[in-house]
Short mmCIF file of C-alpha atoms in Angstrom, two decimals:
data_model
loop_
_atom_site.label_atom_id
_atom_site.label_comp_id
_atom_site.label_asym_id
_atom_site.label_seq_id
_atom_site.Cartn_x
_atom_site.Cartn_y
_atom_site.Cartn_z
CA MET J 12 69.67 135.86 102.81
CA THR J 13 66.22 137.46 102.72
CA GLU J 14 63.62 136.33 105.22
CA ASN J 15 61.34 134.77 102.60
CA LEU J 16 60.37 131.99 105.02
CA LYS J 17 59.52 134.25 107.95
CA GLY J 18 56.91 132.63 110.16
CA ARG J 19 57.39 129.15 108.73
CA SER J 20 58.48 126.26 110.93
CA ALA J 21 60.90 123.54 109.84
CA VAL J 22 61.96 120.16 111.20
CA ILE J 23 65.34 118.81 110.10
CA THR J 24 66.47 115.28 110.91
CA GLY J 25 70.22 114.80 111.13
CA GLY J 26 70.18 118.50 111.93
CA LEU J 27 72.99 118.57 114.49
CA THR J 28 75.72 117.83 111.94
CA GLY J 29 76.71 118.00 108.27
CA GLN J 30 74.18 118.74 105.57
CA GLY J 31 71.31 118.81 108.06
CA LEU J 32 72.93 121.52 110.16
CA ALA J 33 73.82 123.57 107.06
CA ILE J 34 70.19 123.38 105.92
CA ALA J 35 68.92 124.33 109.38
CA GLU J 36 71.18 127.39 109.44
CA ALA J 37 70.07 128.45 105.97
CA LEU J 38 66.39 128.03 106.84
CA ALA J 39 66.83 130.01 110.06
CA GLY J 40 68.63 132.67 108.05
CA ALA J 41 65.60 132.83 105.78
CA GLY J 42 63.37 133.49 108.79
CA ALA J 43 62.08 130.01 109.63
CA HIS J 44 61.80 128.56 113.11
CA VAL J 45 63.89 125.38 113.16
CA ALA J 46 63.74 122.13 115.13
CA VAL J 47 66.77 119.90 114.66
CA GLY J 48 67.33 116.37 115.88
CA SER J 49 70.04 113.74 115.53
CA PHE J 50 70.90 110.47 117.19
CA VAL J 51 73.27 111.31 120.03
CA ARG J 52 75.22 108.99 122.33
CA GLU J 53 77.60 107.60 119.73
CA ALA J 54 78.61 104.48 121.64
CA ALA J 55 75.01 103.32 121.79
CA GLY J 56 74.38 104.03 118.13
CA ARG J 57 77.36 102.74 116.20
CA GLN J 58 77.12 99.30 114.59
CA GLY J 59 79.98 99.44 112.09
CA ASP J 60 78.45 102.27 110.07
CA ALA J 61 80.02 105.63 109.23
CA ALA J 62 77.43 108.04 110.64
CA ALA J 63 78.73 111.14 112.42
CA TYR J 64 76.87 110.73 115.70
CA PRO J 65 77.16 113.97 117.70
CA ASP J 66 77.93 114.04 121.40
CA PRO J 67 75.09 115.16 123.72
CA GLU J 68 76.78 118.47 124.54
CA GLU J 69 76.54 119.43 120.86
CA ILE J 70 72.81 119.89 121.35
CA VAL J 71 73.54 123.00 123.40
CA SER J 72 76.13 124.43 121.00
CA VAL J 73 73.89 123.88 117.96
CA ARG J 74 70.91 125.45 119.73
CA GLU J 75 72.99 128.53 120.53
CA ARG J 76 74.38 128.67 117.00
CA LEU J 77 70.93 128.55 115.40
CA ALA J 78 69.38 130.98 117.90
CA ARG J 79 71.71 133.72 116.64
CA HIS J 80 69.43 134.07 113.63
CA GLY J 81 66.66 135.34 115.90
CA THR J 82 64.06 132.66 115.21
CA ARG J 83 62.70 130.02 117.59
CA VAL J 84 64.84 126.89 117.93
CA HIS J 85 64.52 123.39 119.29
CA ALA J 86 67.41 120.91 119.31
CA GLY J 87 67.43 117.43 120.76
CA HIS J 88 67.99 113.71 120.48
CA LEU J 89 66.04 112.03 117.67
CA ASP J 90 66.14 108.38 116.65
CA VAL J 91 64.25 108.10 113.36
CA ARG J 92 64.18 104.31 113.80
CA ASP J 93 61.94 104.62 116.86
CA SER J 94 58.34 105.83 116.47
CA ALA J 95 58.05 106.67 120.17
CA ALA J 96 61.21 108.79 120.03
CA ILE J 97 59.82 110.57 116.97
CA ALA J 98 56.56 111.32 118.79
CA ASP J 99 58.46 112.77 121.76
CA PHE J 100 60.65 114.91 119.51
CA ALA J 101 57.64 116.11 117.47
CA ALA J 102 55.79 117.22 120.59
CA ALA J 103 58.78 119.15 121.92
CA ALA J 104 59.49 120.67 118.51
CA GLU J 105 55.92 121.88 118.06
CA ALA J 106 55.85 123.36 121.54
CA ALA J 107 58.97 125.36 120.73
CA CYS J 108 58.52 126.19 117.06
CA GLY J 109 54.86 125.64 116.17
CA PRO J 110 53.35 123.20 113.66
CA ALA J 111 55.83 122.15 111.00
CA ASP J 112 55.46 123.54 107.48
CA ILE J 113 58.77 122.08 106.26
CA LEU J 114 60.29 118.65 106.81
CA VAL J 115 63.86 117.92 105.75
CA ASN J 116 64.97 114.30 106.07
CA ALA J 117 68.76 114.54 106.26
CA ALA J 118 69.45 111.77 108.78
CA GLY J 119 71.49 109.05 107.13
CA THR J 120 74.29 106.55 107.41
CA THR J 121 76.30 104.13 105.31
CA ALA J 122 78.99 101.47 105.58
CA GLU J 123 81.68 100.22 103.23
CA GLN J 124 80.73 96.56 102.89
CA PRO J 125 80.02 94.25 99.96
CA VAL J 126 76.71 92.44 99.78
CA ILE J 127 78.30 89.33 101.28
CA GLY J 128 79.86 91.42 104.07
CA HIS J 129 76.65 92.94 105.44
CA SER J 130 75.31 91.43 108.62
CA ASP J 131 71.54 91.54 109.03
CA GLU J 132 72.03 94.09 111.79
CA LEU J 133 74.10 96.49 109.68
CA TRP J 134 71.94 96.13 106.56
CA LEU J 135 68.73 96.76 108.50
CA LYS J 136 70.21 99.73 110.35
CA ILE J 137 71.10 101.53 107.12
CA ILE J 138 67.72 100.83 105.50
CA ASP J 139 65.86 101.67 108.71
CA THR J 140 67.67 105.00 109.08
CA ASN J 141 67.81 106.24 105.50
CA LEU J 142 64.48 104.96 104.17
CA ASN J 143 62.18 103.84 106.96
CA GLY J 144 63.19 106.81 109.10
CA ALA J 145 62.16 109.24 106.37
CA PHE J 146 58.87 107.37 105.99
CA ARG J 147 58.15 107.61 109.72
CA MET J 148 58.88 111.34 109.76
CA ILE J 149 56.72 111.99 106.70
CA ARG J 150 53.89 109.94 108.17
CA THR J 151 54.12 112.12 111.28
CA TYR J 152 54.09 115.50 109.54
CA LEU J 153 52.27 115.09 106.23
CA PRO J 154 48.72 115.08 107.66
CA GLY J 155 49.18 118.49 109.29
CA MET J 156 50.67 119.97 106.12
CA MET J 157 47.78 118.66 104.06
CA THR J 158 45.22 120.02 106.52
CA ARG J 159 46.86 123.47 106.45
CA LYS J 160 47.18 123.33 102.65
CA TRP J 161 50.89 124.14 102.61
CA GLY J 162 53.98 122.05 103.07
CA ARG J 163 57.45 121.18 101.83
CA VAL J 164 59.08 117.76 102.17
CA ILE J 165 62.74 117.57 101.17
CA ASN J 166 64.52 114.24 101.28
CA ILE J 167 68.31 114.21 101.12
CA GLY J 168 69.12 111.43 98.68
CA SER J 169 72.26 110.74 96.69
CA THR J 170 73.48 110.04 93.21
CA ALA J 171 73.52 106.50 94.65
CA ALA J 172 69.77 106.44 94.03
CA THR J 173 70.38 105.94 90.31
CA VAL J 174 73.99 104.72 90.08
CA GLY J 175 75.25 101.57 91.76
CA TRP J 176 78.50 101.73 93.69
CA LYS J 177 80.74 98.88 94.76
CA ASP J 178 80.58 98.01 98.45
CA ASN J 179 77.60 100.29 99.17
CA PRO J 180 74.58 98.03 98.50
CA ALA J 181 72.50 99.00 101.54
CA TYR J 182 73.12 102.71 100.94
CA CYS J 183 72.25 102.48 97.24
CA ALA J 184 69.14 100.44 97.98
CA SER J 185 67.98 102.90 100.65
CA LYS J 186 68.41 105.94 98.42
CA SER J 187 66.66 104.25 95.49
CA GLY J 188 63.77 103.48 97.83
CA LEU J 189 63.78 107.05 99.11
CA LEU J 190 63.31 108.32 95.57
CA GLY J 191 60.25 106.11 95.13
CA LEU J 192 58.88 107.33 98.45
CA THR J 193 59.48 110.95 97.47
CA ARG J 194 57.45 110.55 94.29
CA CYS J 195 54.55 108.93 96.11
CA VAL J 196 54.50 111.69 98.74
CA ALA J 197 54.54 114.30 95.97
CA LEU J 198 51.46 112.79 94.36
CA GLU J 199 49.67 112.44 97.69
CA GLY J 200 50.41 116.00 98.69
CA ALA J 201 49.91 117.72 95.34
CA PRO J 202 46.16 118.48 95.71
CA HIS J 203 46.83 119.92 99.17
CA GLY J 204 49.63 122.40 98.50
CA VAL J 205 52.40 120.05 99.62
CA THR J 206 55.49 119.41 97.51
CA ALA J 207 58.08 116.65 97.87
CA VAL J 208 61.52 116.74 96.27
CA MET J 209 64.70 114.72 96.67
CA ILE J 210 68.07 116.47 96.56
CA SER J 211 70.74 114.02 95.42
CA PRO J 212 74.34 115.13 95.89
CA THR J 213 77.54 113.36 94.98
CA TRP J 214 80.21 113.33 97.73
CA VAL J 215 79.62 116.23 100.15
CA GLU J 216 82.37 117.35 102.50
CA THR J 217 80.99 116.31 105.88
CA GLU J 218 82.11 114.23 108.83
CA LEU J 219 80.05 111.35 107.42
CA MET J 220 82.07 111.52 104.20
CA ARG J 221 85.35 111.57 106.08
CA ARG J 222 84.33 108.55 108.16
CA ASN J 223 83.15 106.72 105.06
CA VAL J 224 86.38 107.41 103.18
CA GLN J 225 88.38 106.27 106.21
CA GLN J 226 86.48 102.98 106.11
CA VAL J 227 87.60 102.55 102.49
CA LEU J 228 91.21 103.25 103.44
CA ASP J 229 91.08 100.83 106.35
CA ARG J 230 89.77 98.08 104.08
CA GLU J 231 92.22 98.71 101.26
CA GLY J 232 95.37 99.31 103.29
CA GLY J 233 98.34 100.77 101.41
CA GLY J 234 99.17 103.67 103.71
CA ARG J 235 97.21 106.45 101.97
CA THR J 236 96.13 109.25 104.28
CA LEU J 237 92.58 110.50 104.59
CA GLU J 238 93.59 113.85 103.12
CA ASP J 239 95.19 112.13 100.12
CA ALA J 240 92.01 110.17 99.51
CA MET J 241 89.83 113.28 99.80
CA ALA J 242 92.07 115.05 97.29
CA ASP J 243 91.75 112.08 94.92
CA ILE J 244 87.96 112.29 95.14
CA ALA J 245 88.08 116.01 94.36
CA ARG J 246 90.25 115.38 91.30
CA GLN J 247 87.82 112.75 90.03
CA ASN J 248 85.00 115.30 89.97
CA PRO J 249 84.68 117.22 86.68
CA GLN J 250 84.77 120.47 88.70
CA ASN J 251 87.88 119.28 90.57
CA ARG J 252 86.33 119.85 93.96
CA ILE J 253 84.05 118.37 96.63
CA ILE J 254 80.51 119.71 96.99
CA GLN J 255 79.97 121.78 100.16
CA PRO J 256 77.01 121.50 102.59
CA SER J 257 76.14 125.15 101.95
CA GLU J 258 75.31 124.29 98.34
CA ILE J 259 72.76 121.70 99.43
CA ALA J 260 71.34 124.21 101.91
CA ALA J 261 70.92 126.94 99.29
CA LEU J 262 68.85 124.65 97.09
CA ALA J 263 66.77 123.49 100.05
CA VAL J 264 65.88 127.07 100.95
CA PHE J 265 64.84 127.81 97.37
CA LEU J 266 62.65 124.70 97.25
CA CYS J 267 60.86 125.86 100.39
CA GLY J 268 59.92 129.21 98.89
CA GLU J 269 56.81 130.21 96.97
CA GLY J 270 58.77 130.38 93.73
CA ALA J 271 59.27 126.61 93.88
CA ARG J 272 55.67 125.57 94.49
CA GLY J 273 55.52 123.90 91.05
CA ILE J 274 58.66 121.84 91.66
CA THR J 275 57.61 118.47 93.05
CA MET J 276 58.29 114.75 92.48
CA GLU J 277 61.78 115.70 91.23
CA ASN J 278 65.19 114.20 91.93
CA ILE J 279 67.57 117.16 91.71
CA GLN J 280 71.23 116.20 91.55
CA ILE J 281 74.08 118.37 92.79
CA SER J 282 77.06 116.56 91.37
CA GLY J 283 79.47 118.95 89.69
CA GLY J 284 78.98 116.78 86.62
CA ALA J 285 79.92 113.50 88.32
CA LEU J 286 77.86 110.36 87.80
CA TRP J 287 78.44 109.24 91.41
#
């Protein structure tokens, strides 16, 4: 990958795992300095959701993995539900990588529960992570981008933003809200050289997907294995496959480049032709 983002600095939430990590690697490969953060300490974070919380030692391995690209790197704990934690992460990230030109909101979670099965705690956690967390991060970084007259905000959404799905009401609601937020940020940033786009994939092969599918299997019973269920999902896609994190990352890198400066306020789906 050419270093078309050389000298730029990027912050990626959910950047220690899954789509976030794939995007961080692609941005570093394009020459950007990258600061990645995820909620670590799984036992403290899990509330019945399917998020792939990394262990603390993964901070070190991810930092080393990203540093191989030769750009500056910061990796650490980040709770997007906590404004104080965001401020601490932002200060450390800027010290290591400089002021952020690019913000990728990839932190997210879900849970297989019907509307009547959601506790207040679980519902609020999903909304607070997927939607409010993105808002808090944008509120932190948008002013600097506008002042410097250049910025890219990429929100990782889902086909769930426009298509309802049984037993995923909090997730669908959060991604629909994220699309509305993306459009408002695009309009606010447009006169100042800042774009905002939402990338909305169907199922993407990550640890979050595997945990989510396992929740479905646990609820349904019947003895199907996780691998059987994953194969069924692939067969249901018109391309007969599951989207890979690298595909999301490739689009994110393009959207950060100068050739994409006119692409804003969009919801770009990567679905292989699937509606969900």
